[in-house]
CSV table of N, CA and C in Angstrom, one decimal:
chain,number,residue,atom,x,y,z
A,1,MET,N,108.4,-94.4,8.6
A,1,MET,CA,109.5,-94.1,9.5
A,1,MET,C,108.9,-94.3,10.9
A,2,MET,N,109.7,-95.0,11.8
A,2,MET,CA,109.3,-95.2,13.1
A,2,MET,C,109.5,-94.0,14.0
A,3,LYS,N,108.5,-93.7,14.8
A,3,LYS,CA,108.7,-92.6,15.8
A,3,LYS,C,109.8,-93.0,16.8
A,4,ARG,N,110.4,-92.0,17.4
A,4,ARG,CA,111.5,-92.3,18.4
A,4,ARG,C,110.9,-93.1,19.6
A,5,SER,N,109.7,-92.8,20.0
A,5,SER,CA,109.2,-93.6,21.1
A,5,SER,C,109.0,-95.1,20.8
A,6,GLU,N,108.6,-95.3,19.5
A,6,GLU,CA,108.5,-96.7,19.1
A,6,GLU,C,109.8,-97.4,19.0
A,7,GLU,N,110.8,-96.6,18.5
A,7,GLU,CA,112.2,-97.1,18.4
A,7,GLU,C,112.7,-97.5,19.8
A,8,ILE,N,112.5,-96.6,20.8
A,8,ILE,CA,113.0,-96.9,22.1
A,8,ILE,C,112.3,-98.2,22.7
A,9,THR,N,111.0,-98.3,22.5
A,9,THR,CA,110.2,-99.4,22.9
A,9,THR,C,110.8,-100.7,22.3
A,10,SER,N,111.0,-100.7,21.0
A,10,SER,CA,111.5,-101.8,20.3
A,10,SER,C,112.9,-102.2,20.8
A,11,GLN,N,113.8,-101.2,21.0
A,11,GLN,CA,115.1,-101.5,21.5
A,11,GLN,C,115.1,-102.1,22.9
A,12,TYR,N,114.2,-101.6,23.7
A,12,TYR,CA,114.0,-102.1,25.1
A,12,TYR,C,113.6,-103.6,25.0
A,13,PHE,N,112.6,-103.9,24.2
A,13,PHE,CA,112.2,-105.3,24.1
A,13,PHE,C,113.3,-106.2,23.6
A,14,ASP,N,114.0,-105.8,22.6
A,14,ASP,CA,115.2,-106.5,22.0
A,14,ASP,C,116.2,-106.7,23.1
A,15,PHE,N,116.5,-105.6,23.9
A,15,PHE,CA,117.5,-105.7,24.9
A,15,PHE,C,117.2,-106.7,26.0
A,16,ILE,N,115.9,-106.6,26.5
A,16,ILE,CA,115.6,-107.6,27.6
A,16,ILE,C,115.5,-109.0,27.1
A,17,ASP,N,115.1,-109.2,25.9
A,17,ASP,CA,115.1,-110.6,25.4
A,17,ASP,C,116.5,-111.2,25.4
A,18,LYS,N,117.5,-110.4,24.9
A,18,LYS,CA,118.9,-110.9,24.8
A,18,LYS,C,119.4,-111.0,26.2
A,19,HIS,N,119.2,-110.0,27.0
A,19,HIS,CA,119.7,-109.9,28.4
A,19,HIS,C,119.3,-111.1,29.2
A,20,VAL,N,118.0,-111.4,29.2
A,20,VAL,CA,117.5,-112.5,30.0
A,20,VAL,C,118.1,-113.8,29.5
A,21,ARG,N,118.2,-114.0,28.2
A,21,ARG,CA,118.8,-115.2,27.7
A,21,ARG,C,120.3,-115.3,28.1
A,22,ASP,N,121.0,-114.1,28.1
A,22,ASP,CA,122.4,-114.1,28.5
A,22,ASP,C,122.5,-114.5,30.0
A,23,VAL,N,121.6,-114.0,30.9
A,23,VAL,CA,121.7,-114.4,32.3
A,23,VAL,C,121.5,-115.9,32.4
A,24,ILE,N,120.4,-116.4,31.7
A,24,ILE,CA,120.1,-117.9,31.8
A,24,ILE,C,121.3,-118.7,31.3
A,25,ALA,N,122.0,-118.2,30.3
A,25,ALA,CA,123.1,-119.0,29.7
A,25,ALA,C,124.4,-118.8,30.5
A,26,GLY,N,124.3,-117.9,31.5
A,26,GLY,CA,125.5,-117.7,32.4
A,26,GLY,C,126.5,-116.8,31.8
A,27,ASN,N,126.2,-116.1,30.7
A,27,ASN,CA,127.1,-115.2,30.0
A,27,ASN,C,127.2,-113.8,30.8
A,28,VAL,N,126.1,-113.6,31.6
A,28,VAL,CA,126.1,-112.3,32.4
A,28,VAL,C,125.8,-112.8,33.8
A,29,PRO,N,126.4,-112.2,34.8
A,29,PRO,CA,126.3,-112.7,36.2
A,29,PRO,C,124.9,-112.5,36.9
A,30,GLU,N,124.3,-111.4,36.5
A,30,GLU,CA,123.0,-111.1,37.2
A,30,GLU,C,122.2,-110.1,36.3
A,31,PHE,N,120.9,-110.0,36.7
A,31,PHE,CA,120.0,-109.1,36.0
A,31,PHE,C,120.4,-107.7,36.2
A,32,MET,N,120.3,-106.9,35.2
A,32,MET,CA,120.6,-105.4,35.3
A,32,MET,C,119.4,-104.7,35.9
A,33,GLU,N,119.7,-103.6,36.6
A,33,GLU,CA,118.7,-102.7,37.1
A,33,GLU,C,118.2,-101.9,35.9
A,34,LEU,N,116.9,-101.4,36.0
A,34,LEU,CA,116.3,-100.7,35.0
A,34,LEU,C,117.2,-99.5,34.6
A,35,ASN,N,117.8,-98.8,35.5
A,35,ASN,CA,118.6,-97.6,35.2
A,35,ASN,C,119.8,-98.0,34.4
A,36,GLU,N,120.4,-99.2,34.6
A,36,GLU,CA,121.5,-99.7,33.8
A,36,GLU,C,121.1,-100.0,32.4
A,37,ILE,N,119.9,-100.6,32.2
A,37,ILE,CA,119.4,-100.9,30.9
A,37,ILE,C,119.2,-99.6,30.2
A,38,ALA,N,118.6,-98.6,30.8
A,38,ALA,CA,118.4,-97.3,30.2
A,38,ALA,C,119.7,-96.7,29.7
A,39,GLY,N,120.7,-96.8,30.6
A,39,GLY,CA,122.0,-96.4,30.2
A,39,GLY,C,122.6,-97.0,29.0
A,40,LYS,N,122.4,-98.4,28.9
A,40,LYS,CA,122.8,-99.1,27.7
A,40,LYS,C,122.1,-98.6,26.4
A,41,LEU,N,120.8,-98.2,26.6
A,41,LEU,CA,120.1,-97.6,25.5
A,41,LEU,C,120.3,-96.1,25.3
A,42,ALA,N,121.2,-95.6,26.1
A,42,ALA,CA,121.6,-94.2,26.0
A,42,ALA,C,120.5,-93.2,26.2
A,43,ILE,N,119.6,-93.6,27.2
A,43,ILE,CA,118.5,-92.7,27.6
A,43,ILE,C,118.4,-92.7,29.1
A,44,SER,N,117.7,-91.8,29.7
A,44,SER,CA,117.6,-91.8,31.2
A,44,SER,C,116.5,-92.8,31.6
A,45,HIS,N,116.6,-93.2,32.8
A,45,HIS,CA,115.6,-94.2,33.4
A,45,HIS,C,114.2,-93.6,33.3
A,46,THR,N,114.1,-92.3,33.6
A,46,THR,CA,112.8,-91.7,33.5
A,46,THR,C,112.2,-91.6,32.1
A,47,HIS,N,113.1,-91.3,31.2
A,47,HIS,CA,112.7,-91.3,29.8
A,47,HIS,C,112.2,-92.7,29.3
A,48,LEU,N,113.0,-93.7,29.7
A,48,LEU,CA,112.6,-95.1,29.3
A,48,LEU,C,111.2,-95.4,29.9
A,49,ALA,N,111.1,-95.2,31.2
A,49,ALA,CA,109.8,-95.5,31.9
A,49,ALA,C,108.6,-94.7,31.3
A,50,ASP,N,108.8,-93.4,31.1
A,50,ASP,CA,107.8,-92.6,30.5
A,50,ASP,C,107.4,-93.1,29.1
A,51,THR,N,108.4,-93.4,28.3
A,51,THR,CA,108.2,-93.8,26.9
A,51,THR,C,107.4,-95.1,26.8
A,52,LEU,N,107.9,-96.1,27.6
A,52,LEU,CA,107.2,-97.4,27.6
A,52,LEU,C,105.8,-97.3,28.1
A,53,LYS,N,105.6,-96.4,29.1
A,53,LYS,CA,104.2,-96.3,29.7
A,53,LYS,C,103.3,-95.6,28.6
A,54,LYS,N,103.9,-94.7,27.9
A,54,LYS,CA,103.1,-94.0,26.8
A,54,LYS,C,102.8,-95.0,25.7
A,55,GLU,N,103.7,-95.7,25.3
A,55,GLU,CA,103.6,-96.7,24.1
A,55,GLU,C,102.8,-97.9,24.5
A,56,THR,N,102.9,-98.4,25.7
A,56,THR,CA,102.3,-99.7,26.0
A,56,THR,C,101.3,-99.7,27.1
A,57,GLY,N,101.3,-98.6,27.9
A,57,GLY,CA,100.4,-98.5,29.1
A,57,GLY,C,101.0,-99.2,30.3
A,58,LYS,N,102.2,-99.7,30.2
A,58,LYS,CA,102.8,-100.4,31.3
A,58,LYS,C,104.2,-100.0,31.6
A,59,HIS,N,104.6,-100.1,32.8
A,59,HIS,CA,106.0,-99.8,33.2
A,59,HIS,C,107.0,-100.8,32.6
A,60,PRO,N,108.2,-100.4,32.3
A,60,PRO,CA,109.2,-101.4,31.8
A,60,PRO,C,109.4,-102.6,32.7
A,61,CYS,N,109.3,-102.4,34.0
A,61,CYS,CA,109.5,-103.6,34.9
A,61,CYS,C,108.5,-104.7,34.7
A,62,TYR,N,107.3,-104.3,34.2
A,62,TYR,CA,106.3,-105.3,34.0
A,62,TYR,C,106.8,-106.2,32.9
A,63,PHE,N,107.3,-105.7,31.8
A,63,PHE,CA,107.8,-106.5,30.7
A,63,PHE,C,109.0,-107.3,31.1
A,64,TYR,N,109.9,-106.7,31.9
A,64,TYR,CA,111.1,-107.4,32.3
A,64,TYR,C,110.7,-108.6,33.2
A,65,ASP,N,109.8,-108.4,34.1
A,65,ASP,CA,109.3,-109.5,35.0
A,65,ASP,C,108.6,-110.6,34.1
A,66,GLU,N,107.8,-110.1,33.2
A,66,GLU,CA,107.1,-111.1,32.3
A,66,GLU,C,108.0,-112.0,31.5
A,67,LYS,N,109.1,-111.4,31.0
A,67,LYS,CA,110.1,-112.1,30.3
A,67,LYS,C,110.7,-113.2,31.2
A,68,ILE,N,111.1,-112.8,32.3
A,68,ILE,CA,111.7,-113.7,33.3
A,68,ILE,C,110.8,-114.8,33.6
A,69,ILE,N,109.5,-114.5,33.9
A,69,ILE,CA,108.5,-115.5,34.3
A,69,ILE,C,108.3,-116.5,33.1
A,70,MET,N,108.2,-115.9,31.9
A,70,MET,CA,108.0,-116.8,30.7
A,70,MET,C,109.1,-117.8,30.5
A,71,GLU,N,110.4,-117.3,30.7
A,71,GLU,CA,111.5,-118.2,30.6
A,71,GLU,C,111.5,-119.2,31.8
A,72,ALA,N,111.2,-118.8,32.9
A,72,ALA,CA,111.1,-119.7,34.1
A,72,ALA,C,110.1,-120.8,33.9
A,73,LYS,N,108.9,-120.4,33.4
A,73,LYS,CA,107.8,-121.3,33.1
A,73,LYS,C,108.3,-122.4,32.1
A,74,PHE,N,109.0,-121.9,31.1
A,74,PHE,CA,109.5,-122.9,30.0
A,74,PHE,C,110.4,-123.9,30.7
A,75,MET,N,111.3,-123.3,31.5
A,75,MET,CA,112.3,-124.2,32.1
A,75,MET,C,111.7,-125.2,33.1
A,76,LEU,N,110.7,-124.7,33.9
A,76,LEU,CA,110.0,-125.6,34.8
A,76,LEU,C,109.2,-126.7,34.1
A,77,ALA,N,108.6,-126.4,32.9
A,77,ALA,CA,107.8,-127.4,32.2
A,77,ALA,C,108.7,-128.3,31.4
A,78,ASN,N,109.9,-127.9,31.0
A,78,ASN,CA,110.7,-128.6,30.0
A,78,ASN,C,112.0,-129.2,30.5
A,79,SER,N,112.3,-129.0,31.8
A,79,SER,CA,113.6,-129.5,32.2
A,79,SER,C,113.5,-130.3,33.5
A,80,GLU,N,114.5,-131.1,33.8
A,80,GLU,CA,114.5,-131.9,35.0
A,80,GLU,C,115.2,-131.2,36.2
A,81,LYS,N,115.6,-129.9,35.9
A,81,LYS,CA,116.3,-129.2,37.0
A,81,LYS,C,115.3,-128.9,38.1
A,82,SER,N,115.9,-129.0,39.4
A,82,SER,CA,115.1,-128.7,40.5
A,82,SER,C,114.7,-127.2,40.5
A,83,VAL,N,113.6,-126.9,41.3
A,83,VAL,CA,113.2,-125.5,41.4
A,83,VAL,C,114.3,-124.6,41.9
A,84,ALA,N,115.1,-125.2,42.9
A,84,ALA,CA,116.2,-124.4,43.5
A,84,ALA,C,117.3,-124.2,42.4
A,85,GLU,N,117.6,-125.2,41.5
A,85,GLU,CA,118.6,-125.0,40.5
A,85,GLU,C,118.1,-123.9,39.5
A,86,ILE,N,116.8,-123.9,39.2
A,86,ILE,CA,116.2,-122.9,38.2
A,86,ILE,C,116.3,-121.6,38.9
A,87,ALA,N,116.0,-121.5,40.2
A,87,ALA,CA,116.1,-120.2,40.9
A,87,ALA,C,117.5,-119.6,40.8
A,88,ARG,N,118.5,-120.5,41.0
A,88,ARG,CA,119.9,-120.0,40.9
A,88,ARG,C,120.3,-119.6,39.5
A,89,ILE,N,119.8,-120.3,38.5
A,89,ILE,CA,120.0,-119.9,37.1
A,89,ILE,C,119.5,-118.5,36.8
A,90,PHE,N,118.4,-118.2,37.4
A,90,PHE,CA,117.8,-116.9,37.3
A,90,PHE,C,118.3,-115.9,38.4
A,91,THR,N,119.4,-116.3,39.0
A,91,THR,CA,120.1,-115.5,40.0
A,91,THR,C,119.3,-115.1,41.2
A,92,TYR,N,118.3,-116.0,41.6
A,92,TYR,CA,117.5,-115.7,42.7
A,92,TYR,C,117.9,-116.7,43.8
A,93,ASP,N,117.7,-116.3,45.1
A,93,ASP,CA,117.7,-117.2,46.2
A,93,ASP,C,116.4,-118.0,46.0
A,94,PRO,N,116.4,-119.4,46.2
A,94,PRO,CA,115.2,-120.2,46.0
A,94,PRO,C,113.9,-119.7,46.6
A,95,SER,N,114.0,-119.2,47.9
A,95,SER,CA,112.7,-118.8,48.5
A,95,SER,C,112.2,-117.5,47.9
A,96,ASN,N,113.1,-116.6,47.5
A,96,ASN,CA,112.7,-115.3,46.8
A,96,ASN,C,112.2,-115.6,45.5
A,97,PHE,N,112.8,-116.6,44.8
A,97,PHE,CA,112.3,-117.0,43.4
A,97,PHE,C,110.8,-117.5,43.6
A,98,SER,N,110.6,-118.3,44.5
A,98,SER,CA,109.2,-118.9,44.7
A,98,SER,C,108.2,-117.8,45.0
A,99,LYS,N,108.6,-116.8,45.9
A,99,LYS,CA,107.7,-115.7,46.2
A,99,LYS,C,107.4,-114.9,44.9
A,100,PHE,N,108.5,-114.5,44.2
A,100,PHE,CA,108.4,-113.8,42.9
A,100,PHE,C,107.5,-114.5,42.0
A,101,PHE,N,107.7,-115.8,41.8
A,101,PHE,CA,107.0,-116.6,40.8
A,101,PHE,C,105.5,-116.6,41.2
A,102,LYS,N,105.2,-116.9,42.5
A,102,LYS,CA,103.8,-117.0,43.0
A,102,LYS,C,103.1,-115.6,42.9
A,103,LYS,N,103.8,-114.6,43.2
A,103,LYS,CA,103.2,-113.2,43.1
A,103,LYS,C,102.8,-112.9,41.6
A,104,LYS,N,103.6,-113.4,40.7
A,104,LYS,CA,103.3,-113.1,39.2
A,104,LYS,C,102.4,-114.1,38.6
A,105,THR,N,102.3,-115.3,39.1
A,105,THR,CA,101.5,-116.3,38.4
A,105,THR,C,100.4,-116.9,39.2
A,106,GLY,N,100.4,-116.6,40.6
A,106,GLY,CA,99.4,-117.2,41.4
A,106,GLY,C,99.7,-118.6,41.8
A,107,LYS,N,100.8,-119.2,41.3
A,107,LYS,CA,101.1,-120.6,41.7
A,107,LYS,C,102.6,-120.6,42.1
A,108,THR,N,102.9,-121.6,43.0
A,108,THR,CA,104.3,-121.8,43.3
A,108,THR,C,105.0,-122.5,42.1
A,109,PRO,N,106.3,-122.4,42.0
A,109,PRO,CA,107.0,-123.1,40.9
A,109,PRO,C,106.7,-124.6,40.8
A,110,GLY,N,106.6,-125.2,42.0
A,110,GLY,CA,106.4,-126.6,42.1
A,110,GLY,C,105.0,-127.0,41.6
A,111,ASN,N,104.0,-126.2,42.0
A,111,ASN,CA,102.6,-126.4,41.5
A,111,ASN,C,102.5,-126.2,40.0
A,112,PHE,N,103.2,-125.1,39.5
A,112,PHE,CA,103.2,-124.9,38.1
A,112,PHE,C,103.7,-126.1,37.3
A,113,ARG,N,104.9,-126.6,37.8
A,113,ARG,CA,105.5,-127.7,37.2
A,113,ARG,C,104.6,-128.9,37.2
A,114,LYS,N,104.0,-129.2,38.3
A,114,LYS,CA,103.1,-130.4,38.4
A,114,LYS,C,102.0,-130.4,37.3
A,115,PHE,N,101.5,-129.3,37.0
A,115,PHE,CA,100.4,-129.2,36.1
A,115,PHE,C,100.8,-128.9,34.6
A,116,ASN,N,102.1,-128.6,34.4
A,116,ASN,CA,102.5,-128.2,33.1
A,116,ASN,C,103.7,-129.0,32.6
A,117,LYS,N,104.1,-130.0,33.2
A,117,LYS,CA,105.2,-130.8,32.8
A,117,LYS,C,105.0,-131.5,31.5
A,118,LYS,N,105.9,-131.3,30.6
A,118,LYS,CA,105.8,-131.9,29.2
A,118,LYS,C,106.1,-133.4,29.2
């Protein structure tokens, strides 16, 4: 039987996987805030953050950002869309997307694409 903390962690990962895909597909207009996600999981923001930190050693935002970056990397490497188009798909202003991407990966989206194009 799964502990409640493991169940919450699993539900969170399932939720962000689906949510990020829904944003990319245009089914949802923008990324939810962490407190909104916690509400959808019927727990408090603090409980979600504490549980994930206890189970994984990392804050929920870490995994949320990682999921977004993973999907952005895939799109940069596998599509012909411009960086600005990809930024908009991810509901970012292009310059903010570039800053976010570089902060998380150490590379600009353009440099990443140049070395990872399929």
